[in-house]
Amino acid sequence: MTANSLVSELRRPAVLRSARSEDGSCRHLLVWKAGPGWRMVSSGVLGGGIGERGWVVNAQVRPGYSRMDPERHLAELAEAEGLRGPGVGLMTAAEVDDCTWGEDGGAVALVTTGIGVPTWAAAAAAPPGPYVPGTINILAVVPAPVADAGLVNLLATATEAKVQALLDAGYSCSGTPSDAVCVAVRTPVDGEAADPFGGPRSVWGSRLARAVHRAVLDGAERDRARRREGPGVPHQGPRPDCHRADVLSAGAAGAAGVPGAAGAPGRVTA
């Protein structure tokens, strides 16, 4: 089966938005119930590393989050959503409602962006200062089987695309100190060849890089606008409009003006 025919048979991942009461406020989280047949590599505090994973959670927490057991916290949130088996948990103080996404040739990237502490990876450690919410979390999905070496390369490619997008957005940084990424590919089945490559000039690496770049660039611009406006006021408990069945299908497309158009960036607001 060719890459193009495979893309035509698979749909964009359905990522839902859920909510819970925590620390006296309503906190939202994004959930992808991937199901079986997915292999992921992630730097997430829960389910990090490489292996078979069936779901991904990206949970918003309060600014100044201080729990020392984030892995347990994420596991509790996953259990409350009815998720079972191994999965990946990411955490952020950024607005998950204002997530952005990009798509290119079947590769999809969903990003939550907070650039409160822009930094260069190799810079000297900064002195302690006032906490400013940050973190750029990336969920990237490739609907094709990729070998483990290629999967790790896809993670590196996604990170390179993130840095490129930040520079294009006018930021002098490689990210924030707490950025996390998860890349998912299909698990090879018997008799099916897995793509060995994931670099920026490979078929899936190039598509994923463009999707991540568009999502991070859009997210960086929206984060800058939010910071000009000042922090919003959270409400106390979940409301019906806190839940959304599929945030990607609800997102507006970019300049192309067609929701879900290949290569067009999207965004999801409250």
PDB file of N, CA and C in Angstrom, residues 46 138 171 203 238 245:
ATOM      1  N   LEU A  46       4.324  11.040  31.991  1.00  0.00           N
ATOM      2  CA  LEU A  46       3.619   9.763  32.088  1.00  0.00           C
ATOM      3  C   LEU A  46       3.693   9.056  30.744  1.00  0.00           C
ATOM      4  N   ILE A 138       3.498  19.244  22.060  1.00  0.00           N
ATOM      5  CA  ILE A 138       3.206  18.844  20.681  1.00  0.00           C
ATOM      6  C   ILE A 138       2.743  17.391  20.660  1.00  0.00           C
ATOM      7  N   TYR A 171      10.617  35.002  17.946  1.00  0.00           N
ATOM      8  CA  TYR A 171      11.162  34.664  19.258  1.00  0.00           C
ATOM      9  C   TYR A 171      12.626  34.245  19.115  1.00  0.00           C
ATOM     10  N   VAL A 203       9.671  11.130   3.484  1.00  0.00           N
ATOM     11  CA  VAL A 203       8.266  11.386   3.122  1.00  0.00           C
ATOM     12  C   VAL A 203       7.474  11.880   4.325  1.00  0.00           C
ATOM     13  N   PRO A 238     -16.943  22.816  35.822  1.00  0.00           N
ATOM     14  CA  PRO A 238     -17.221  22.515  34.418  1.00  0.00           C
ATOM     15  C   PRO A 238     -18.625  22.923  34.005  1.00  0.00           C
ATOM     16  N   ALA A 245     -16.451  17.392  21.489  1.00  0.00           N
ATOM     17  CA  ALA A 245     -16.216  16.020  21.030  1.00  0.00           C
ATOM     18  C   ALA A 245     -14.993  15.894  20.134  1.00  0.00           C
TER      19      ALA A 245
END
